[in-house]
Coordinates of C-alpha atoms in Angstrom, one line a residue:
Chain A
X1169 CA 0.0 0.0 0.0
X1170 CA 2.8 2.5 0.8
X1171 CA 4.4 1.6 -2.6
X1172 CA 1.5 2.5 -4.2
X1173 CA 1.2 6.0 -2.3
X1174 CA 5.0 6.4 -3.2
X1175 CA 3.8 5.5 -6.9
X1176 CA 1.1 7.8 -7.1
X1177 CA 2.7 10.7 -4.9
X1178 CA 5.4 10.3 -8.0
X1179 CA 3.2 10.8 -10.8
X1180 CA 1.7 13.5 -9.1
X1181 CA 5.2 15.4 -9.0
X1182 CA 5.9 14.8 -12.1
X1183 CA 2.4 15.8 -13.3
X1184 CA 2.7 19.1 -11.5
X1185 CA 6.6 19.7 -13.0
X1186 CA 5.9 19.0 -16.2
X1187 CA 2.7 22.0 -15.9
X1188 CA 4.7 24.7 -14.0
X1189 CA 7.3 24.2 -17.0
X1190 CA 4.8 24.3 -19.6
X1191 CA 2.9 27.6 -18.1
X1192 CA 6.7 28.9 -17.7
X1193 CA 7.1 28.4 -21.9
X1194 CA 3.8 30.0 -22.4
X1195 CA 5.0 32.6 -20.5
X1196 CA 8.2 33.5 -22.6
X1197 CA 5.1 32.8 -25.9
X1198 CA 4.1 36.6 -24.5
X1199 CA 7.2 38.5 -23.8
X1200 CA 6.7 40.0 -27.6
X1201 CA 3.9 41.9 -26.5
X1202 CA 6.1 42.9 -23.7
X1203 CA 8.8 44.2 -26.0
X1204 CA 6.2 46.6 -28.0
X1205 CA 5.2 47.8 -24.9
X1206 CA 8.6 48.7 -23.6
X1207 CA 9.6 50.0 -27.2
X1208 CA 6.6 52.3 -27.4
X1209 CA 7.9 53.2 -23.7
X1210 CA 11.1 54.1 -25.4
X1211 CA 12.4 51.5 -23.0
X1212 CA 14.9 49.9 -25.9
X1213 CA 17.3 48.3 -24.0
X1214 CA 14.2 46.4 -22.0
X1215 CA 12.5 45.7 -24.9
X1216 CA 15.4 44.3 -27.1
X1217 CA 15.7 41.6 -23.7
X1218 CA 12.3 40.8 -23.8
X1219 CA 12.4 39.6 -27.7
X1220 CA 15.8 37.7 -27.5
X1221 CA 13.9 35.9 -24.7
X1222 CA 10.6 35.2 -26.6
X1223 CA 12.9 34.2 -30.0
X1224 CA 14.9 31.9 -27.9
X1225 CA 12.9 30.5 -25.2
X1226 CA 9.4 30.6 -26.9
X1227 CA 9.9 27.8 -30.6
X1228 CA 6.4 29.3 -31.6
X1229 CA 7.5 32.7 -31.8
X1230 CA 11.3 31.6 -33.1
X1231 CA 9.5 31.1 -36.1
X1232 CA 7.2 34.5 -36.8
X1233 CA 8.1 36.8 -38.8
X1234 CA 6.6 39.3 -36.6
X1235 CA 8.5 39.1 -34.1
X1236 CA 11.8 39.5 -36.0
X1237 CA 10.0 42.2 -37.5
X1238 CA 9.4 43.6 -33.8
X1239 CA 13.3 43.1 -33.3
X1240 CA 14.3 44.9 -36.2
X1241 CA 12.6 48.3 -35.2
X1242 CA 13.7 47.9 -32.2
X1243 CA 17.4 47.3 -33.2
X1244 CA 17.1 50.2 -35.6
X1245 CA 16.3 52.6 -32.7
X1246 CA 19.1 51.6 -30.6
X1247 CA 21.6 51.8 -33.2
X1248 CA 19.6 55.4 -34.0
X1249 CA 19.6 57.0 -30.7
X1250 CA 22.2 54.9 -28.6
X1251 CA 25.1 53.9 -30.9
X1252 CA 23.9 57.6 -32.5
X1253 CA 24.3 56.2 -36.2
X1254 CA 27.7 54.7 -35.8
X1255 CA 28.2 52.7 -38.9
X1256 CA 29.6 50.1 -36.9
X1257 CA 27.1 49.7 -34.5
X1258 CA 26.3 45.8 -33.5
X1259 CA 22.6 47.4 -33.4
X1260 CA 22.5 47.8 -36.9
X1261 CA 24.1 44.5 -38.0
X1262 CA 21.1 42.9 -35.5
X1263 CA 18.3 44.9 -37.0
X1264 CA 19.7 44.4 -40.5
X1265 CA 19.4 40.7 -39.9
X1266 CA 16.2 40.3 -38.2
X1267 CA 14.4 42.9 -40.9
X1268 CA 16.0 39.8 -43.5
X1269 CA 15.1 36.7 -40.9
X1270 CA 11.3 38.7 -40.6
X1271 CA 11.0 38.4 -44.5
X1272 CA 12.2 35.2 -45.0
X1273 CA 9.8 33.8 -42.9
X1274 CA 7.0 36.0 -44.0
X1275 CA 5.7 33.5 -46.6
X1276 CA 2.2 35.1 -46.0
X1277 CA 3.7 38.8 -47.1
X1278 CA 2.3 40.7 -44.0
X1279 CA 5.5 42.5 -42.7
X1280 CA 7.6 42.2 -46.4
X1281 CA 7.1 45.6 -47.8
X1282 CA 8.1 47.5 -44.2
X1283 CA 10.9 45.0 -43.9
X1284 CA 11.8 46.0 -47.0
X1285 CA 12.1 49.6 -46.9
X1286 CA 13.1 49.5 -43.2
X1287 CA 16.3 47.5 -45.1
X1288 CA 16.5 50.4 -47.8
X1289 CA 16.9 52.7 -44.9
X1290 CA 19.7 50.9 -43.7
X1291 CA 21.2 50.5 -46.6
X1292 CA 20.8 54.6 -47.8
X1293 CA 22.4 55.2 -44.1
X1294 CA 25.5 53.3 -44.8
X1295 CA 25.6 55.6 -48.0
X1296 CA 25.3 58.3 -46.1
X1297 CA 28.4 57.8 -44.0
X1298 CA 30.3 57.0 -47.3
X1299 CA 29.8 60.2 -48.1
X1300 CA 30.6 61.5 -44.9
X1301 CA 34.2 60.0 -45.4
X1302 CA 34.8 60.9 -48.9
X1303 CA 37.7 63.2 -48.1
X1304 CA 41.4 62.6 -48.3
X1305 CA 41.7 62.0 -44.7
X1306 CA 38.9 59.6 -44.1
X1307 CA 38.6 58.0 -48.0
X1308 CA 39.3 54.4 -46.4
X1309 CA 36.8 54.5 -44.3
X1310 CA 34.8 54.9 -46.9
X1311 CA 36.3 52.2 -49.1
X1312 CA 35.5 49.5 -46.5
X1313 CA 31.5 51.0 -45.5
X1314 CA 31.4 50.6 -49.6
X1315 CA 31.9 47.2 -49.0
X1316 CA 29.5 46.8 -45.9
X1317 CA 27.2 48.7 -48.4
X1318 CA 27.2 46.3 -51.2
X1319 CA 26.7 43.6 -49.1
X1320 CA 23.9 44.7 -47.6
X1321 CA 22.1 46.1 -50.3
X1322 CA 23.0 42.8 -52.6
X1323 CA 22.0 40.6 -49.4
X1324 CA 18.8 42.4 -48.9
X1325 CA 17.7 42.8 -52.9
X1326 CA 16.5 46.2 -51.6
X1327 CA 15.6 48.5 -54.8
X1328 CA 19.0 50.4 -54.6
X1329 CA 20.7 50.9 -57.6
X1330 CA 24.8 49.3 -57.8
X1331 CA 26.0 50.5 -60.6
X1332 CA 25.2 53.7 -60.3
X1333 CA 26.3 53.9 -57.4
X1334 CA 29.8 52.2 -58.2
X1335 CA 30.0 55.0 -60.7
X1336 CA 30.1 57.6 -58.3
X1337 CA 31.8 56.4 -56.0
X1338 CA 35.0 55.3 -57.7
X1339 CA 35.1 58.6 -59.6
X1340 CA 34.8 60.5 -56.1
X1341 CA 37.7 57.8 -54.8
X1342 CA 39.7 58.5 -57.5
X1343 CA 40.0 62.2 -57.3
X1344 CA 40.2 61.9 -53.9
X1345 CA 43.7 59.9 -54.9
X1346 CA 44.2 62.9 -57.8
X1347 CA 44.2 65.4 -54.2
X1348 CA 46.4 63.0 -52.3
X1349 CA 48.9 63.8 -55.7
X1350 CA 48.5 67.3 -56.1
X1351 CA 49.1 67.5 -52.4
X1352 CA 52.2 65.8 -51.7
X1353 CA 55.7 65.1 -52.2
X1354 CA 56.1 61.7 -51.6
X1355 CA 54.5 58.4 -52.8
X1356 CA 52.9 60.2 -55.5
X1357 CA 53.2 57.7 -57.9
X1358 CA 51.2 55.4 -56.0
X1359 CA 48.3 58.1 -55.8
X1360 CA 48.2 58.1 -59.1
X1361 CA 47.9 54.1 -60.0
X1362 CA 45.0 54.8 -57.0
X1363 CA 43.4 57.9 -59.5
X1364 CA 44.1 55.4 -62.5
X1365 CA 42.6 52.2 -61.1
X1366 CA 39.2 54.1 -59.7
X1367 CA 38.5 56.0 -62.8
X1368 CA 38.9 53.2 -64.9
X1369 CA 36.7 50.5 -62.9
X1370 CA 34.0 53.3 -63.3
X1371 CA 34.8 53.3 -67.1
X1372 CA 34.3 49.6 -66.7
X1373 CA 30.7 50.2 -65.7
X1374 CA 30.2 52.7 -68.0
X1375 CA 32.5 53.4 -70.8
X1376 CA 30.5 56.3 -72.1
X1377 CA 30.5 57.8 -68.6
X1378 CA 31.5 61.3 -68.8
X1379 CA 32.7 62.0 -65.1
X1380 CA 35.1 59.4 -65.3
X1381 CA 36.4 60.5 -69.1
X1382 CA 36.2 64.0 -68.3
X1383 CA 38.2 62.6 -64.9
X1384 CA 41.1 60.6 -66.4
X1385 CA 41.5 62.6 -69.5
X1386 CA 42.0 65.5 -67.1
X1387 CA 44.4 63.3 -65.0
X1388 CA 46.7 62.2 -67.7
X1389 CA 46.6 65.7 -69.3
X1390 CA 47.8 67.6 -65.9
X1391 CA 50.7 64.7 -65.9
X1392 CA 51.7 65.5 -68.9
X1393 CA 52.1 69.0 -67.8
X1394 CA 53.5 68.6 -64.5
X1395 CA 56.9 66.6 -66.1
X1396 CA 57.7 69.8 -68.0
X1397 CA 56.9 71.9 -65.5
X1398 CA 59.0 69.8 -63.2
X1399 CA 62.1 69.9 -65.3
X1400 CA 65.5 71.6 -64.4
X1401 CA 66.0 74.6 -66.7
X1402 CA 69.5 73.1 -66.9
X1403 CA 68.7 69.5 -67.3
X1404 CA 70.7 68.8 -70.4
X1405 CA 69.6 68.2 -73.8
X1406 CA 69.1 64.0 -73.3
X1407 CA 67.1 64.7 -70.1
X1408 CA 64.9 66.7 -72.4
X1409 CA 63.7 64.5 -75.0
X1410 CA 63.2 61.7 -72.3
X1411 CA 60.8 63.8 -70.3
X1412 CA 59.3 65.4 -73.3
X1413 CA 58.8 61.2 -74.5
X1414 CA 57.1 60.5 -71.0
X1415 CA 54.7 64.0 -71.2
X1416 CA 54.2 63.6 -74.9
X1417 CA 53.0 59.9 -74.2
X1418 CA 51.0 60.8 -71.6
X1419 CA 49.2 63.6 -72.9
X1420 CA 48.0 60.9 -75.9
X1421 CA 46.8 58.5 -73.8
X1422 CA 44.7 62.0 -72.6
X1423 CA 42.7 62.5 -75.7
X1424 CA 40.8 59.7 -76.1
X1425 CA 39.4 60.6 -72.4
X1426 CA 39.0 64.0 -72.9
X1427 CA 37.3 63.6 -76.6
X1428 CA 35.0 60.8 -75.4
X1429 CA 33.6 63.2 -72.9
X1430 CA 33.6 66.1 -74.9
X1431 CA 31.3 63.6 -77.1
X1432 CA 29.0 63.8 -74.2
X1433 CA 29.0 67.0 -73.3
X1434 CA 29.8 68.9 -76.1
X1435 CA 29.2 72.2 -74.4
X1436 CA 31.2 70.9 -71.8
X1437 CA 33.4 74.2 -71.1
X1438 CA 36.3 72.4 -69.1
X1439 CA 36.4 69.6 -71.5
X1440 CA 37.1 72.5 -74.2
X1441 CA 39.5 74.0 -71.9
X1442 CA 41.5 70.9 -71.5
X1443 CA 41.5 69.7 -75.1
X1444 CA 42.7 73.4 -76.0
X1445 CA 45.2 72.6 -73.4
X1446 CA 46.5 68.9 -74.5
X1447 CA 46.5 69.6 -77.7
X1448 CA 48.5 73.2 -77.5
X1449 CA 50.6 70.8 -75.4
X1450 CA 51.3 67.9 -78.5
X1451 CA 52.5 70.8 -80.9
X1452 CA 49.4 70.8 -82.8
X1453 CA 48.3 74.2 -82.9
X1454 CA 45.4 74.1 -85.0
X1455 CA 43.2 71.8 -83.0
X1456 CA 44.2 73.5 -80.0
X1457 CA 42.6 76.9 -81.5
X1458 CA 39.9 75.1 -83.0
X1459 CA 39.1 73.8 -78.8
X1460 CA 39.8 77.2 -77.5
X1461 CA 37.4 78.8 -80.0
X1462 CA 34.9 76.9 -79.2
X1463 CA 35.5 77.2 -75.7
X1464 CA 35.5 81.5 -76.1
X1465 CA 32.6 81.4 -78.2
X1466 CA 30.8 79.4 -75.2
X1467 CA 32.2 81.8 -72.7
X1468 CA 30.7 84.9 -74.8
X1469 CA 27.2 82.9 -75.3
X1470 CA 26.7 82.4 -71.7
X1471 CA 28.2 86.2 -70.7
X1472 CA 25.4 87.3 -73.2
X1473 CA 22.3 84.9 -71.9
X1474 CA 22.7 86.1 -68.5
X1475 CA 22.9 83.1 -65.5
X1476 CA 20.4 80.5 -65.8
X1477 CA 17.3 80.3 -64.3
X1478 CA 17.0 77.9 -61.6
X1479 CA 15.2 74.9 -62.4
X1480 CA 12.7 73.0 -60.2
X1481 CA 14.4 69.7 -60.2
X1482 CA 15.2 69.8 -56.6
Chain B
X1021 CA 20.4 60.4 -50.6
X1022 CA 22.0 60.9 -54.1
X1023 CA 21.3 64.4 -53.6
X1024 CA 24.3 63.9 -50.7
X1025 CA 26.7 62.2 -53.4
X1026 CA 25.9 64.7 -56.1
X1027 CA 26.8 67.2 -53.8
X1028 CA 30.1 65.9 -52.7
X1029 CA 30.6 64.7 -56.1
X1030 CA 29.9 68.6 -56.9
X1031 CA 32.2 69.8 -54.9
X1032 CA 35.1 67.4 -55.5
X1033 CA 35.2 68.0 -59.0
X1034 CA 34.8 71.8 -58.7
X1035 CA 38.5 71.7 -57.5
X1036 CA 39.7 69.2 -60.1
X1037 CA 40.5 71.1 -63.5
X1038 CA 42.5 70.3 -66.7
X1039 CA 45.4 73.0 -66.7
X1040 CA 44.5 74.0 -70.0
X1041 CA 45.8 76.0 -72.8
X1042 CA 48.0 78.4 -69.9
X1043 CA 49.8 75.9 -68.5
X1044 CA 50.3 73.6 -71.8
X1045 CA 51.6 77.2 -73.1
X1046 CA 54.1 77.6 -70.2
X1047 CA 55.5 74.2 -70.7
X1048 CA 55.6 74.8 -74.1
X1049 CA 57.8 77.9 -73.5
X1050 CA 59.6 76.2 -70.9
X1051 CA 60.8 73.6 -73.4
X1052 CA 61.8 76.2 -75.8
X1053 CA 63.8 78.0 -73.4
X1054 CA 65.7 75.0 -72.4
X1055 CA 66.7 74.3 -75.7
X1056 CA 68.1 77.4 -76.7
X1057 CA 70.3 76.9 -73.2
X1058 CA 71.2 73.8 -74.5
X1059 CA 72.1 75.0 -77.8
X1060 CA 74.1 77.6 -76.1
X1061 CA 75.8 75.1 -74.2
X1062 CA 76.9 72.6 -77.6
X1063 CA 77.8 75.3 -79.9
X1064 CA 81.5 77.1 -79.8
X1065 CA 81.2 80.4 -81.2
X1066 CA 84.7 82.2 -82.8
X1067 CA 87.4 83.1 -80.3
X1068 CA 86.6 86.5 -80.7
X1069 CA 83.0 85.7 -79.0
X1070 CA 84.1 84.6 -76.3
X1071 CA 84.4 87.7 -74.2
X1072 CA 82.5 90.2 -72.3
X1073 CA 78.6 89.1 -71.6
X1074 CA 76.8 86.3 -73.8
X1075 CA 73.9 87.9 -75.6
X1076 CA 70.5 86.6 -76.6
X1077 CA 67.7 88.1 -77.8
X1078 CA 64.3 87.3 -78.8
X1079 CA 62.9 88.9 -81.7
X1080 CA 58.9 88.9 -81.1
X1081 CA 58.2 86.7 -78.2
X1082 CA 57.6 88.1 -75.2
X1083 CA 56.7 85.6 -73.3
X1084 CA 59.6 83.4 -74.4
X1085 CA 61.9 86.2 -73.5
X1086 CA 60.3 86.7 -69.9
X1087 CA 61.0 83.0 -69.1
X1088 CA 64.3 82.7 -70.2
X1089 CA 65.3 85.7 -69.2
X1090 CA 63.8 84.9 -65.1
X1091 CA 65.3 81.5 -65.6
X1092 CA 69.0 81.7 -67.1
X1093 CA 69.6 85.4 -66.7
X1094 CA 73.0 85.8 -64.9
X1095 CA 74.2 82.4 -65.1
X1096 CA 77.7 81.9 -66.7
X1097 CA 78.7 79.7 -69.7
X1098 CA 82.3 79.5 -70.3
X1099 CA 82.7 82.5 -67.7
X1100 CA 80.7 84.5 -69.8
X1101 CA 77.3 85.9 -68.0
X1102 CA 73.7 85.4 -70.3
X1103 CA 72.1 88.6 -70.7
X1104 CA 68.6 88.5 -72.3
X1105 CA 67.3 91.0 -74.8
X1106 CA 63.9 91.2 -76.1
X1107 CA 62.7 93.3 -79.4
X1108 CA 60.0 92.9 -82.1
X1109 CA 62.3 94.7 -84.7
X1110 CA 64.8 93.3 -87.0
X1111 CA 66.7 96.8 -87.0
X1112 CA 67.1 96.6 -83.1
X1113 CA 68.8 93.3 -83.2
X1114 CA 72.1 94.8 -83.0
X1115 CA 74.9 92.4 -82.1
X1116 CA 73.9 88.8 -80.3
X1117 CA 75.7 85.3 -80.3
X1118 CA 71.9 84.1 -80.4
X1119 CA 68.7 85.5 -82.0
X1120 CA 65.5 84.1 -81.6
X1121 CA 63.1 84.6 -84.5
X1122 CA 59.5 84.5 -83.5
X1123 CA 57.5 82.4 -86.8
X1124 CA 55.6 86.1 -87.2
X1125 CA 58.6 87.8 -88.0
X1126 CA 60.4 85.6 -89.7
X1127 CA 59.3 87.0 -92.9
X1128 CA 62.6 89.6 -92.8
X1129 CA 65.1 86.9 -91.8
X1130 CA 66.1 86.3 -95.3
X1131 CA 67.2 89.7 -95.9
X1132 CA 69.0 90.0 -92.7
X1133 CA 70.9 87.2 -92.9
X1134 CA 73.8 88.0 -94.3
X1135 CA 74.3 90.7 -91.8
X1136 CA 73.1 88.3 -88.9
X1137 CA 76.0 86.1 -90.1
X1138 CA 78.8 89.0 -89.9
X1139 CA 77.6 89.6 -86.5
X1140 CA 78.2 85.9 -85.3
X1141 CA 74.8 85.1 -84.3
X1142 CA 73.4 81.7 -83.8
X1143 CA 69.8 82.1 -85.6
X1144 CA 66.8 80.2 -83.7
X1145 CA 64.2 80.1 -85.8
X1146 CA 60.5 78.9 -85.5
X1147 CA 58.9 78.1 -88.5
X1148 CA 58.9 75.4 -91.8
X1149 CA 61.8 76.0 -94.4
X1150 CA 63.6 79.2 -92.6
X1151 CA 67.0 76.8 -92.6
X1152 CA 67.1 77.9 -96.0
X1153 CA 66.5 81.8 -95.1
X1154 CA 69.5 81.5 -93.4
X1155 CA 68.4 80.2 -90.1
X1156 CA 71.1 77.6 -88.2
X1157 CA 68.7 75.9 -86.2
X1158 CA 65.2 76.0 -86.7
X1159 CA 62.0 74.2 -84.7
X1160 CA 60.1 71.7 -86.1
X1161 CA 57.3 69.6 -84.2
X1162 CA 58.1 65.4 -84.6
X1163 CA 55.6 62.9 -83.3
X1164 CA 54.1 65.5 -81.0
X1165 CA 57.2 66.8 -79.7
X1166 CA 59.3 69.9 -80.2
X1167 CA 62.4 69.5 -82.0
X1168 CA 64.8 70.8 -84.2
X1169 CA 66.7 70.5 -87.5
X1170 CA 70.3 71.9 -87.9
X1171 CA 71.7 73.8 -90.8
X1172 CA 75.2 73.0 -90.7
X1173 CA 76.2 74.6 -93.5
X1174 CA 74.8 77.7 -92.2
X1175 CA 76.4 77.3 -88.8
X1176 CA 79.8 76.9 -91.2
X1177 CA 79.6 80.1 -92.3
X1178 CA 79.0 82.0 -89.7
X1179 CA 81.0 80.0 -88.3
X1180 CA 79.9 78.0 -85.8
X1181 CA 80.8 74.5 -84.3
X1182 CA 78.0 72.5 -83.5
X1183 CA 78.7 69.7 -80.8
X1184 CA 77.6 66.5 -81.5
X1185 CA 75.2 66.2 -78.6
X1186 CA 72.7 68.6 -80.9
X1187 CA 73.8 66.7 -84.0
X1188 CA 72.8 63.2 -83.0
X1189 CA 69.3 64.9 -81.4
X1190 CA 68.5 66.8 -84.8
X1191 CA 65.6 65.9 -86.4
X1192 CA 67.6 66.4 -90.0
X1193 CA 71.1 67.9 -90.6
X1194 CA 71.1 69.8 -93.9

């Protein structure tokens, strides 16, 4: 008889355990409503707690979309007002990830188009600080949040446009490395395979591309220049003809640049400026007239119009 | 947000700018200038030269004048000290070891030359076919380069020995 009463006062234990654990899992199944409450208290940090609990502790919720959707927002406002938009902050990685995690569980599309754009944001902040750092002193930091940018834009599919923005970017890189030259006195060389290798992988994208034609033309042009200007009056007569070689070359390799985006923009006045000027500086006179002239007349045409008007693009 | 690039795009660029005719001009000039040193330097004029200050003047280019005349001015070849002349007149020439013809007024050189020649000058000239106005050395452009072709027969009677540095860099010897 005692055996059985040992029996039965076991089942009942285990009866009892096996509740209490199952009304504890239930109550992690409600800690997302928690974490809106605390996020709409602008109680972040409480609220991000609450829904890493109810992810990990509640397997219903692990797999809703709304709740990563939750966790995104909630990510995004830390990384917004704690981490104050560092590009680095963990908050962002996590609300990057959960806005993906959120749509890819989303099979019913409820949360997909606010994921979505909350990902474009992301993504058109991580621009943002490129542009911050495009300046000589900061240009690698903006060389490796390019990276973090195409990543997350390819990762996310967001509607953000690559190529364009590769375009840009490497032409603003490059003459970043053109200021680095023009601004130093040492390891200049290496600035300018920098200038080179930018403008031309935005000439890959687009050949046609004026910015980067207009850019490289210009580069090669002003090299050419800079070796004569650089020369010892007194170098002797061999010295001469070498650098003249070297400037002559590189003002060549110039014109193809500098026509292609003159082909672009033929009212281009700096394009006109620098043809007049590559040209004057290859010994052939009568292009370099027929550029200037065109670049005069232009002058006069827009001293008699007046300015423009502005337009209402913006 | 491509508002932000275009701006920093706009104002990156706004700095970057071809040199342009000015400066193409200026290295022009400066490779002119260094040749006539040169020339200077590889040619032995008479004994009788070799005295007093070394005289060179530019006939018609001012410009070429100013540059040569802030960059060599004062310096001493053989121990004789380079003084720089500038006029836009044949008859104002008087007696140099070098003249410089600008190609707009090298229309005269042929009737100078005989008197260019008595005065020992070294004649620079500027434009197609002057070697045979009497020019010694005149500028020519070869594969988008300055250069320069060398009367030597002029330079004989003048006369003038032209080093073999100048020779062997001569576009043609005549």
């Amino acid at each position: 008889m005692l055996r059985l009463n040992n029996i039965l006062s076991f089942i009942l234990i285990l009866i009892t355990s096996v509740t209490a654990v199952g009304q504890d899992k239930n109550k992690y199944c409600i800690y997302d409503q928690v974490a809106v409450e605390k996020y709409s208290n602008k109680e972040l940090d409480e609220a991000l707690a609450y829904i890493d609990t109810a992810i990990n502790m509640c397997e219903d919720l692990s797999k809703d979309p709304y709740v990563y959707h939750i966790k995104g927002f909630i990510c995004y406002e830390l990384f917004k007002t704690k981490d104050q938009g560092d590009p680095y902050s963990p908050m962002r990685k996590e609300a990057f990830e959960a806005f993906l995690k959120s749509n890819e569980l989303d099979v019913n599309k409820e949360f997909t188009d606010k994921n979505t754009l909350s990902l474009k944001n992301i993504c058109i902040r991580i621009q943002k600080n490129i542009a911050q750092n495009l300046d000589t002193i900061h240009f690698e930091e903006a060389i490796k949040l390019d990276r973090i940018y195409h990543d997350a834009v390819e990762r996310s599919g967001v509607n953000l446009d690559l190529k364009e923005h590769d375009i840009t970017f490497n032409n603003m890189i490059g003459s970043i490395f053109v200021e680095l030259y023009e601004n130093s006195k040492t390891g200049r060389e290496s600035y300018v395979d920098s200038a080179v290798h930018y403008y031309e992988s935005a000439l890959k994208i687009d050949t046609l591309g004026f910015d980067a034609n207009k850019n490289l033309g210009y580069l090669y042009h002003n090299l050419s220049i800079d070796i004569i200007l650089a020369m010892d009056p007194e170098d002797d007569i061999l010295t001469m003809y070498e650098n003249q070689e070297r400037s002559s070359a590189l003002g060549l390799k110039s014109l193809p640049y500098l026509k292609r985006a003159h082909e672009q923009q033929p009212k281009n006045k700096d394009v006109l400026y620098g043809l007049a000027g590559i040209y004057f500086m290859l010994q052939e006179k009568e292009k370099s007239d027929f550029y200037q002239k065109l670049y005069d007349d232009l002058t006069k045409e827009q001293k008699g119009n007046g300015m423009a008007p502005p337009n209402n693009d913006n | 947000m491509k508002r932000i690039l275009q701006i920093a795009l706009f104002i990156l660029f706004s700095s970057a700018m071809a040199w342009g005719q000015g400066a193409a001009g200026d290295a022009n000039l400066k490779v002119k200038g260094m040749f006539v040193y040169n020339f200077i330097k590889n040619i032995e004029w008479p004994s009788a030269q070799k005295t007093g200050d070394f005289k060179v003047t530019v006939l018609g280019d001012k410009d070429l004048y100013q540059m040569m005349n802030s960059n060599y001015a004062g310096k001493e070849i053989n121990g004789q000290k380079l003084v720089f002349n500038y006029t836009d007149s044949f008859s104002e020439i008087g007696t140099a070891h070098v003249l410089y013809v600008a190609p707009e007024y090298s229309s005269d050189l042929a009737k100078n030359s005989s008197k260019l020649r008595k005065n020992k000058t070294l004649v620079v000239s500027d434009k197609g076919g002057l070697l045979y106005d009497g020019s010694v050395i005149n500028f020519v452009v070869n594969n988008n380069k300055l250069a320069f072709e060398i009367s030597k027969s002029n330079a004989e009677l003048v006369p003038l020995t032209i080093g073999p540095a100048l020779l062997k860099m001569a576009t043609s010897v005549i």
